[in-house]
Amino acid sequence: MPSKATILLEASFSPKIKSYVLWYGVLICLATVVMIPLIPIWLITAPFYLNKYFKRLECELTTRSLRFKKGYIFHTERTIPLDKIQDLTFKEGPLLKYFGLSILRIETAGSSAQAGPDLSLIGIVDAFDFRSMVLDQRDKVTDNQSSGSSNESGDSSIEILKEIRDSLKRIEARLPK
C-alpha cells in the first residue's frame, strides 16, 4: 500500500486578489461598452462574492503533487502530479503590477494541445519561492522515479540474462562433442 503524501508547503494568497478581480471586472465592462450600465451592480455584489471566493482558495505542495481548490458557487479542485509538470511561468501585466500580484502558470505534459495552461494561480504570496519549491520537489520526484525504474529494469535484465545463460548451458550439454 503506497504511503500517503505529506504536505510540504501551503501557499497563501494575497488579499489584493479581491481588489484586482473587482477592478478587472470594471475594465471588462468598460471595454465591452454595452456592459457599462452593469458596473454599479458589479461594484455592489462583487465584494461579497470575492470575499467568499478568497476564503476558499487553497494550494498545497505535497511530496507527490500540487493540489489547488477554489470557488464559491462553482467549486474546482485540481491535483497535478509533480512528475507531469513541465513548466511554471510568471505573468505580470500592468494591472497585476499595480496591485503587486503575479500569475503563476503551470503547464503539464499534454497541455500544449489545449488553448492555455493547466492551472493559473493568481496572487500567491512569495510566488518565486513557491515556484522554486515546486520545481525542486518535482526534480526529487522525477530523480527517484528514474533511479527506481533503472534499478528495476537492471534487475530484470540480469534475470533474463541468467535465464539465457542457463538455457545455453542446457543446449551445449545436449550437443554431441
Short mmCIF file of C-alpha atoms in Angstrom, two decimals:
data_model
loop_
_atom_site.label_atom_id
_atom_site.label_comp_id
_atom_site.label_asym_id
_atom_site.label_seq_id
_atom_site.Cartn_x
_atom_site.Cartn_y
_atom_site.Cartn_z
CA MET A 1 0.00 0.00 0.00
CA PRO A 2 1.52 3.36 -1.02
CA SER A 3 2.24 5.85 1.72
CA LYS A 4 0.17 9.00 1.91
CA ALA A 5 1.77 12.13 0.51
CA THR A 6 2.72 14.67 3.16
CA ILE A 7 2.13 18.39 2.79
CA LEU A 8 5.40 20.26 2.32
CA LEU A 9 4.03 23.78 1.86
CA GLU A 10 0.68 25.54 1.91
CA ALA A 11 0.65 28.60 -0.31
CA SER A 12 -1.01 31.73 0.98
CA PHE A 13 -2.80 34.18 -1.27
CA SER A 14 -2.63 37.95 -1.13
CA PRO A 15 -5.90 39.67 -0.19
CA LYS A 16 -5.14 42.12 -3.01
CA ILE A 17 -6.66 39.49 -5.33
CA LYS A 18 -10.09 40.78 -4.34
CA SER A 19 -9.30 44.34 -5.46
CA TYR A 20 -7.63 43.09 -8.63
CA VAL A 21 -10.65 40.99 -9.68
CA LEU A 22 -13.05 43.82 -8.76
CA TRP A 23 -11.25 46.35 -10.97
CA TYR A 24 -10.58 43.80 -13.69
CA GLY A 25 -14.35 43.28 -13.91
CA VAL A 26 -14.88 47.05 -14.18
CA LEU A 27 -12.34 47.24 -17.01
CA ILE A 28 -14.06 44.38 -18.84
CA CYS A 29 -17.38 46.20 -18.53
CA LEU A 30 -15.82 49.40 -19.86
CA ALA A 31 -14.16 47.58 -22.75
CA THR A 32 -17.39 45.97 -23.88
CA VAL A 33 -19.25 49.34 -23.73
CA VAL A 34 -22.61 47.51 -23.67
CA MET A 35 -21.93 46.37 -20.10
CA ILE A 36 -21.19 49.86 -18.71
CA PRO A 37 -24.64 50.11 -17.07
CA LEU A 38 -23.81 46.95 -15.08
CA ILE A 39 -20.76 48.49 -13.36
CA PRO A 40 -22.74 49.72 -10.29
CA ILE A 41 -24.30 46.27 -9.87
CA TRP A 42 -20.84 44.69 -10.16
CA LEU A 43 -19.36 47.08 -7.59
CA ILE A 44 -22.16 46.28 -5.11
CA THR A 45 -22.36 42.48 -5.50
CA ALA A 46 -18.77 41.52 -6.34
CA PRO A 47 -17.20 42.24 -2.91
CA PHE A 48 -19.48 39.70 -1.23
CA TYR A 49 -18.65 37.02 -3.80
CA LEU A 50 -14.92 37.87 -3.80
CA ASN A 51 -14.68 37.58 -0.01
CA LYS A 52 -16.25 34.11 -0.11
CA TYR A 53 -14.08 33.12 -3.07
CA PHE A 54 -10.89 34.30 -1.33
CA LYS A 55 -11.68 32.30 1.82
CA ARG A 56 -11.90 29.11 -0.25
CA LEU A 57 -8.59 29.48 -2.09
CA GLU A 58 -6.18 26.69 -1.17
CA CYS A 59 -2.96 25.46 -2.72
CA GLU A 60 -0.73 22.73 -1.28
CA LEU A 61 2.55 21.29 -2.39
CA THR A 62 2.84 17.67 -1.29
CA THR A 63 5.62 15.16 -1.75
CA ARG A 64 3.92 13.91 -4.93
CA SER A 65 1.55 16.57 -6.28
CA LEU A 66 0.28 20.12 -6.36
CA ARG A 67 -3.33 20.47 -5.13
CA PHE A 68 -5.46 23.53 -5.75
CA LYS A 69 -9.01 24.32 -4.61
CA LYS A 70 -11.13 27.36 -5.42
CA GLY A 71 -14.67 28.51 -5.91
CA TYR A 72 -17.70 29.71 -4.02
CA ILE A 73 -20.51 28.94 -6.43
CA PHE A 74 -18.60 26.62 -8.74
CA HIS A 75 -16.04 24.53 -6.87
CA THR A 76 -12.87 23.44 -8.63
CA GLU A 77 -10.25 21.09 -7.26
CA ARG A 78 -7.17 20.14 -9.27
CA THR A 79 -4.42 17.74 -8.38
CA ILE A 80 -1.40 17.76 -10.65
CA PRO A 81 1.26 15.07 -10.16
CA LEU A 82 4.67 16.72 -9.89
CA ASP A 83 6.23 14.42 -12.47
CA LYS A 84 3.74 15.75 -15.07
CA ILE A 85 4.68 19.42 -14.55
CA GLN A 86 6.78 20.68 -17.44
CA ASP A 87 6.88 24.43 -16.88
CA LEU A 88 6.00 27.10 -14.32
CA THR A 89 5.92 30.62 -15.73
CA PHE A 90 5.05 34.04 -14.37
CA LYS A 91 2.71 36.52 -15.97
CA GLU A 92 2.55 40.16 -14.90
CA GLY A 93 0.52 42.82 -16.65
CA PRO A 94 0.06 46.49 -15.80
CA LEU A 95 -2.97 45.87 -13.58
CA LEU A 96 -1.28 42.95 -11.82
CA LYS A 97 1.84 45.05 -11.19
CA TYR A 98 -0.27 47.88 -9.81
CA PHE A 99 -1.71 45.52 -7.19
CA GLY A 100 1.67 43.80 -6.60
CA LEU A 101 0.42 40.46 -7.91
CA SER A 102 1.56 37.89 -10.43
CA ILE A 103 0.07 34.84 -12.07
CA LEU A 104 1.92 31.53 -11.82
CA ARG A 105 1.01 29.35 -14.80
CA ILE A 106 1.52 25.61 -14.55
CA GLU A 107 1.83 23.60 -17.74
CA THR A 108 1.87 19.84 -17.82
CA ALA A 109 2.61 17.14 -20.33
CA GLY A 110 -0.16 17.23 -22.92
CA SER A 111 -1.39 20.73 -22.11
CA SER A 112 0.16 22.18 -25.29
CA ALA A 113 -2.78 20.77 -27.24
CA GLN A 114 -5.12 22.90 -25.16
CA ALA A 115 -5.54 26.64 -25.58
CA GLY A 116 -3.82 27.56 -22.31
CA PRO A 117 -2.05 26.31 -19.20
CA ASP A 118 -3.43 23.56 -16.98
CA LEU A 119 -3.58 25.82 -13.96
CA SER A 120 -3.16 29.54 -13.25
CA LEU A 121 -2.59 30.70 -9.68
CA ILE A 122 -3.17 34.41 -9.08
CA GLY A 123 -1.64 36.27 -6.16
CA ILE A 124 0.45 33.68 -4.33
CA VAL A 125 2.50 35.37 -1.62
CA ASP A 126 6.23 34.83 -2.33
CA ALA A 127 5.40 33.27 -5.68
CA PHE A 128 9.04 32.98 -6.75
CA ASP A 129 9.90 30.96 -3.62
CA PHE A 130 6.81 28.80 -4.11
CA ARG A 131 7.81 28.17 -7.73
CA SER A 132 11.33 27.17 -6.66
CA MET A 133 10.00 24.72 -4.07
CA VAL A 134 7.63 23.14 -6.61
CA LEU A 135 10.45 22.74 -9.14
CA ASP A 136 12.83 21.33 -6.50
CA GLN A 137 10.24 18.79 -5.34
CA ARG A 138 9.42 17.90 -8.95
CA ASP A 139 13.12 17.22 -9.57
CA LYS A 140 13.28 14.99 -6.47
CA VAL A 141 10.24 13.01 -7.64
CA THR A 142 11.49 12.58 -11.20
CA ASP A 143 15.01 11.67 -10.00
CA ASN A 144 13.57 8.99 -7.70
CA GLN A 145 11.41 7.59 -10.49
CA SER A 146 14.26 7.45 -12.98
CA SER A 147 16.64 5.79 -10.49
CA GLY A 148 13.90 3.37 -9.39
CA SER A 149 12.99 2.42 -12.94
CA SER A 150 16.63 1.90 -13.92
CA ASN A 151 17.12 -0.43 -10.93
CA GLU A 152 14.01 -2.41 -11.80
CA SER A 153 14.96 -2.70 -15.46
CA GLY A 154 18.53 -3.53 -14.48
CA ASP A 155 17.36 -6.31 -12.14
CA SER A 156 15.01 -7.75 -14.75
CA SER A 157 17.75 -7.60 -17.41
CA ILE A 158 20.09 -9.57 -15.16
CA GLU A 159 17.42 -12.19 -14.55
CA ILE A 160 16.76 -12.52 -18.29
CA LEU A 161 20.48 -12.84 -19.00
CA LYS A 162 20.80 -15.56 -16.33
CA GLU A 163 17.91 -17.47 -17.93
CA ILE A 164 19.57 -17.19 -21.35
CA ARG A 165 22.88 -18.42 -19.88
CA ASP A 166 21.19 -21.39 -18.25
CA SER A 167 19.37 -22.24 -21.49
CA LEU A 168 22.61 -22.08 -23.46
CA LYS A 169 24.31 -24.38 -20.94
CA ARG A 170 21.49 -26.92 -21.31
CA ILE A 171 21.74 -26.71 -25.11
CA GLU A 172 25.52 -27.11 -25.02
CA ALA A 173 25.18 -30.13 -22.74
CA ARG A 174 22.95 -31.88 -25.32
CA LEU A 175 25.16 -31.16 -28.31
CA PRO A 176 27.43 -34.00 -29.45
CA LYS A 177 31.16 -33.45 -28.87
#
